Amino acid sequence: MTKKMAIIATKGTLDMAYPPFILASTAAALGYDVQIFFTFYGLQLLRKDLSDVMISPLANPAMPMPIPMPVMVQMLPGMESMATMMMKQKLKKHGVATLEELRDLCLEADVKFIACQMTVDLFEFDKSEFITEVEYGGAAMFFGFAGETDICLFV
Amino acid sequence: MNFDKEFDASGLSCPLPIVKTKKALVDMASGQVLKVTATDCGAVKDMQAFADQTGNTLLSNTEEGGKYIFFMQKK
C-alpha cells in the first residue's frame, strides 16, 4: 500500500519555508502520497509571487552571521532585505533549489496543497494571489488524510 | 558500466539529486540503467536510501575526483 505523509506548514519566513517543500518533494520521489496543510503564516508560501518571503536576523539568535551584529543594529530598516539577499546568495552558491523550484517539483509530483480556509479569511488573503493548484479546507478535511498517514509533521 | 540514460546532478544540493533521479526514472523501462553524477556528498547515503525505499537497484556507487557516480537500475 502507498505510504502517506502529511505536513502542517505554519511559518512564512524563508528559512522555515524550505523544510515543508524539501520533505514533501523528497517523500513524493520516494513514492509517498503527500499533502501539505498551509495555515497561518504558512499561507504566504502559496502566493504566486514568493519574493516577499524573507528571513530576519531579529529574534533569530541561532542564525549564523558573517559578523556579530547587535540586536539594535538588526532592527534597523533594510536589515531584513539584506539578510534575505545574503541568504538567497548562500543558497544559490550551495546549489540549493529556490522555493519556487521546490514548490513546482512538489506540484509536478502531485503533492496536494490545502490552504486553511479559516486563516485565509482571518488575514483577508486574496485567493487570486495564490497559485491555482491550491484547495481550500478546514481541520476536519486535514484529519481525513492525516489520520491515515505514516508520517505527520508540524513545521 | 553500460547505461541507458544519464543525468548530471553536479552542483545540486539535497533534495534535488533524489527528486531529479526519480523524475529521470519515470520514462525509463524496467531493467534499464540510469547513470547519475553528483557532487553533494549527502547524495551517497540518500541514493542508497532512495533505492531501498523505492525498490530500484543501486548497482554501483563510486567516487571519482570529487564526483559521485551512481548506476541505478529501474525496478
Tab-separated table of C-alpha atoms in Angstrom:
chain	number	residue	atom	x	y	z
A	1	MET	CA	0.000	0.000	0.000
A	2	THR	CA	1.201	3.525	-0.747
A	3	LYS	CA	2.716	5.294	2.212
A	4	LYS	CA	1.349	8.688	3.150
A	5	MET	CA	2.760	11.838	4.710
A	6	ALA	CA	1.026	14.968	5.902
A	7	ILE	CA	2.742	18.231	6.820
A	8	ILE	CA	1.289	21.261	8.538
A	9	ALA	CA	3.171	24.365	7.373
A	10	THR	CA	2.630	27.300	9.712
A	11	LYS	CA	5.635	29.559	9.089
A	12	GLY	CA	6.132	32.113	6.356
A	13	THR	CA	9.808	33.011	6.605
A	14	LEU	CA	12.412	31.942	4.068
A	15	ASP	CA	14.234	29.580	6.424
A	16	MET	CA	11.053	27.889	7.590
A	17	ALA	CA	9.618	27.678	4.085
A	18	TYR	CA	12.217	25.175	2.993
A	19	PRO	CA	11.531	22.165	5.259
A	20	PRO	CA	7.938	21.514	4.118
A	21	PHE	CA	8.835	21.720	0.413
A	22	ILE	CA	12.061	19.708	0.785
A	23	LEU	CA	10.374	16.955	2.762
A	24	ALA	CA	7.286	16.876	0.554
A	25	SER	CA	9.232	16.685	-2.724
A	26	THR	CA	11.537	14.004	-1.327
A	27	ALA	CA	8.687	11.932	0.073
A	28	ALA	CA	6.876	12.164	-3.259
A	29	ALA	CA	10.062	10.972	-5.012
A	30	LEU	CA	10.103	8.006	-2.643
A	31	GLY	CA	6.569	7.154	-3.643
A	32	TYR	CA	4.629	8.711	-0.776
A	33	ASP	CA	1.247	10.269	-1.261
A	34	VAL	CA	1.747	13.750	0.262
A	35	GLN	CA	-0.442	16.601	1.419
A	36	ILE	CA	0.638	19.907	2.939
A	37	PHE	CA	-1.842	21.852	5.001
A	38	PHE	CA	-0.895	25.554	4.976
A	39	THR	CA	-2.198	27.629	7.830
A	40	PHE	CA	-1.453	30.970	9.485
A	41	TYR	CA	1.800	32.427	8.095
A	42	GLY	CA	2.425	29.286	6.069
A	43	LEU	CA	-0.192	30.645	3.668
A	44	GLN	CA	2.443	33.050	2.361
A	45	LEU	CA	4.120	30.058	0.716
A	46	LEU	CA	1.134	29.626	-1.578
A	47	ARG	CA	1.376	33.055	-3.169
A	48	LYS	CA	2.253	33.197	-6.834
A	49	ASP	CA	4.939	35.727	-6.001
A	50	LEU	CA	7.270	34.441	-3.295
A	51	SER	CA	9.569	37.480	-3.301
A	52	ASP	CA	8.041	38.701	-0.025
A	53	VAL	CA	9.143	35.536	1.776
A	54	MET	CA	12.054	36.832	3.820
A	55	ILE	CA	14.359	35.931	6.647
A	56	SER	CA	15.010	38.107	9.669
A	57	PRO	CA	18.067	38.031	11.893
A	58	LEU	CA	15.883	39.601	14.581
A	59	ALA	CA	14.839	37.218	17.368
A	60	ASN	CA	16.781	34.589	15.466
A	61	PRO	CA	19.922	34.219	17.572
A	62	ALA	CA	20.804	30.837	16.049
A	63	MET	CA	21.192	32.331	12.580
A	64	PRO	CA	24.878	32.258	11.647
A	65	MET	CA	26.018	35.786	10.811
A	66	PRO	CA	29.167	36.757	8.873
A	67	ILE	CA	29.927	39.311	11.574
A	68	PRO	CA	28.428	39.570	15.074
A	69	MET	CA	25.540	42.003	14.955
A	70	PRO	CA	23.899	43.625	17.958
A	71	VAL	CA	20.106	43.400	18.118
A	72	MET	CA	19.921	47.195	17.957
A	73	VAL	CA	21.521	47.024	14.506
A	74	GLN	CA	19.382	44.088	13.361
A	75	MET	CA	16.241	46.150	13.807
A	76	LEU	CA	17.345	48.942	11.503
A	77	PRO	CA	15.383	49.449	8.271
A	78	GLY	CA	16.671	47.351	5.402
A	79	MET	CA	18.294	44.692	7.586
A	80	GLU	CA	15.642	42.128	6.709
A	81	SER	CA	16.107	42.686	2.983
A	82	MET	CA	19.853	42.472	3.396
A	83	ALA	CA	19.686	39.248	5.398
A	84	THR	CA	17.294	37.795	2.814
A	85	MET	CA	19.562	38.736	-0.064
A	86	MET	CA	22.566	37.222	1.681
A	87	MET	CA	20.705	34.028	2.488
A	88	LYS	CA	19.480	33.677	-1.098
A	89	GLN	CA	23.024	34.136	-2.396
A	90	LYS	CA	24.249	31.487	0.017
A	91	LEU	CA	21.521	29.047	-1.028
A	92	LYS	CA	22.339	29.605	-4.692
A	93	LYS	CA	26.056	29.143	-4.139
A	94	HIS	CA	25.406	25.789	-2.492
A	95	GLY	CA	23.140	24.569	-5.273
A	96	VAL	CA	20.029	24.615	-3.087
A	97	ALA	CA	16.864	24.963	-5.127
A	98	THR	CA	14.809	28.129	-4.921
A	99	LEU	CA	11.469	27.945	-3.107
A	100	GLU	CA	9.684	28.370	-6.438
A	101	GLU	CA	11.586	25.443	-7.927
A	102	LEU	CA	10.896	23.167	-4.951
A	103	ARG	CA	7.231	24.131	-4.921
A	104	ASP	CA	6.971	23.356	-8.644
A	105	LEU	CA	8.659	19.985	-8.080
A	106	CYS	CA	6.070	19.230	-5.393
A	107	LEU	CA	3.217	20.120	-7.730
A	108	GLU	CA	4.713	18.074	-10.544
A	109	ALA	CA	4.886	15.109	-8.168
A	110	ASP	CA	1.199	15.543	-7.276
A	111	VAL	CA	1.749	16.845	-3.741
A	112	LYS	CA	-1.585	18.259	-2.687
A	113	PHE	CA	-1.661	21.773	-1.218
A	114	ILE	CA	-4.516	22.613	1.151
A	115	ALA	CA	-4.999	26.172	2.381
A	116	CYS	CA	-6.741	26.638	5.702
A	117	GLN	CA	-9.945	28.460	4.870
A	118	MET	CA	-10.271	29.976	8.337
A	119	THR	CA	-6.863	31.683	8.246
A	120	VAL	CA	-7.329	32.753	4.626
A	121	ASP	CA	-10.424	34.620	5.835
A	122	LEU	CA	-8.776	35.795	9.056
A	123	PHE	CA	-5.911	37.509	7.255
A	124	GLU	CA	-8.162	38.556	4.371
A	125	PHE	CA	-5.939	36.932	1.791
A	126	ASP	CA	-6.960	37.434	-1.789
A	127	LYS	CA	-7.252	33.946	-3.284
A	128	SER	CA	-6.292	35.322	-6.681
A	129	GLU	CA	-2.812	35.901	-5.238
A	130	PHE	CA	-2.446	32.183	-4.584
A	131	ILE	CA	-1.308	29.605	-7.126
A	132	THR	CA	-4.270	27.907	-8.765
A	133	GLU	CA	-3.386	24.380	-7.600
A	134	VAL	CA	-4.472	25.169	-4.033
A	135	GLU	CA	-7.503	23.515	-2.492
A	136	TYR	CA	-9.307	25.060	0.442
A	137	GLY	CA	-10.408	23.214	3.533
A	138	GLY	CA	-10.545	23.019	7.284
A	139	ALA	CA	-9.079	20.988	10.102
A	140	ALA	CA	-11.561	18.141	9.623
A	141	MET	CA	-10.552	17.821	5.974
A	142	PHE	CA	-6.913	17.653	7.051
A	143	PHE	CA	-7.637	14.853	9.512
A	144	GLY	CA	-9.397	12.896	6.772
A	145	PHE	CA	-5.967	12.457	5.198
A	146	ALA	CA	-3.677	12.871	8.214
A	147	GLY	CA	-5.465	10.140	10.160
A	148	GLU	CA	-4.259	7.557	7.684
A	149	THR	CA	-0.683	8.763	7.272
A	150	ASP	CA	2.561	7.045	8.198
A	151	ILE	CA	4.266	10.369	8.898
A	152	CYS	CA	2.679	13.580	10.095
A	153	LEU	CA	4.791	16.684	10.730
A	154	PHE	CA	4.164	20.139	12.098
A	155	VAL	CA	6.528	22.777	10.746
B	1	MET	CA	29.181	0.037	-16.912
B	2	ASN	CA	26.576	0.338	-19.626
B	3	PHE	CA	23.672	2.683	-19.093
B	4	ASP	CA	20.586	3.795	-20.992
B	5	LYS	CA	20.258	7.339	-19.706
B	6	GLU	CA	22.473	9.827	-17.956
B	7	PHE	CA	21.726	12.719	-15.651
B	8	ASP	CA	24.200	15.185	-14.180
B	9	ALA	CA	23.269	16.449	-10.721
B	10	SER	CA	26.629	18.164	-10.163
B	11	GLY	CA	26.336	21.310	-8.091
B	12	LEU	CA	22.852	20.439	-6.862
B	13	SER	CA	22.070	20.053	-3.169
B	14	CYS	CA	19.550	17.958	-1.271
B	15	PRO	CA	16.843	17.082	-2.213
B	16	LEU	CA	17.425	17.814	-5.907
B	17	PRO	CA	19.658	14.828	-6.773
B	18	ILE	CA	16.996	12.449	-5.416
B	19	VAL	CA	13.956	14.288	-6.742
B	20	LYS	CA	15.532	14.609	-10.195
B	21	THR	CA	16.677	10.978	-10.189
B	22	LYS	CA	13.094	9.973	-9.572
B	23	LYS	CA	11.979	12.212	-12.459
B	24	ALA	CA	14.626	10.762	-14.770
B	25	LEU	CA	13.455	7.217	-13.989
B	26	VAL	CA	9.824	7.903	-14.837
B	27	ASP	CA	10.040	7.396	-18.586
B	28	MET	CA	12.547	4.550	-18.434
B	29	ALA	CA	11.661	0.885	-18.858
B	30	SER	CA	12.062	-1.737	-16.165
B	31	GLY	CA	15.623	-3.073	-16.097
B	32	GLN	CA	17.150	-0.003	-17.766
B	33	VAL	CA	20.070	1.713	-16.065
B	34	LEU	CA	20.369	5.395	-15.170
B	35	LYS	CA	23.766	6.957	-14.539
B	36	VAL	CA	23.737	9.866	-12.080
B	37	THR	CA	26.698	12.122	-11.337
B	38	ALA	CA	26.542	14.239	-8.182
B	39	THR	CA	28.832	16.440	-6.117
B	40	ASP	CA	26.685	16.565	-2.966
B	41	CYS	CA	28.276	14.093	-0.535
B	42	GLY	CA	24.871	13.715	1.149
B	43	ALA	CA	23.684	12.020	-2.034
B	44	VAL	CA	25.761	8.928	-1.232
B	45	LYS	CA	23.529	7.829	1.619
B	46	ASP	CA	20.420	9.347	0.054
B	47	MET	CA	20.736	7.393	-3.199
B	48	GLN	CA	21.042	4.141	-1.261
B	49	ALA	CA	18.043	5.115	0.862
B	50	PHE	CA	16.114	6.022	-2.287
B	51	ALA	CA	16.907	2.608	-3.782
B	52	ASP	CA	15.964	0.776	-0.574
B	53	GLN	CA	12.626	2.533	-0.327
B	54	THR	CA	11.589	2.509	-3.961
B	55	GLY	CA	12.708	-0.989	-4.976
B	56	ASN	CA	15.096	0.286	-7.660
B	57	THR	CA	18.576	-1.250	-7.520
B	58	LEU	CA	21.701	0.790	-6.884
B	59	LEU	CA	24.122	-1.254	-8.980
B	60	SER	CA	27.185	0.748	-8.119
B	61	ASN	CA	28.294	3.766	-6.159
B	62	THR	CA	31.798	5.144	-6.738
B	63	GLU	CA	33.754	8.337	-6.247
B	64	GLU	CA	35.983	9.822	-8.928
B	65	GLY	CA	37.829	13.069	-8.340
B	66	GLY	CA	35.242	14.604	-6.021
B	67	LYS	CA	32.300	13.369	-8.078
B	68	TYR	CA	29.962	10.613	-7.020
B	69	ILE	CA	28.792	8.271	-9.754
B	70	PHE	CA	25.708	6.134	-9.305
B	71	PHE	CA	24.186	3.477	-11.530
B	72	MET	CA	20.538	2.926	-10.715
B	73	GLN	CA	18.571	0.131	-12.319
B	74	LYS	CA	14.865	0.727	-12.622
B	75	LYS	CA	12.559	-1.716	-10.896
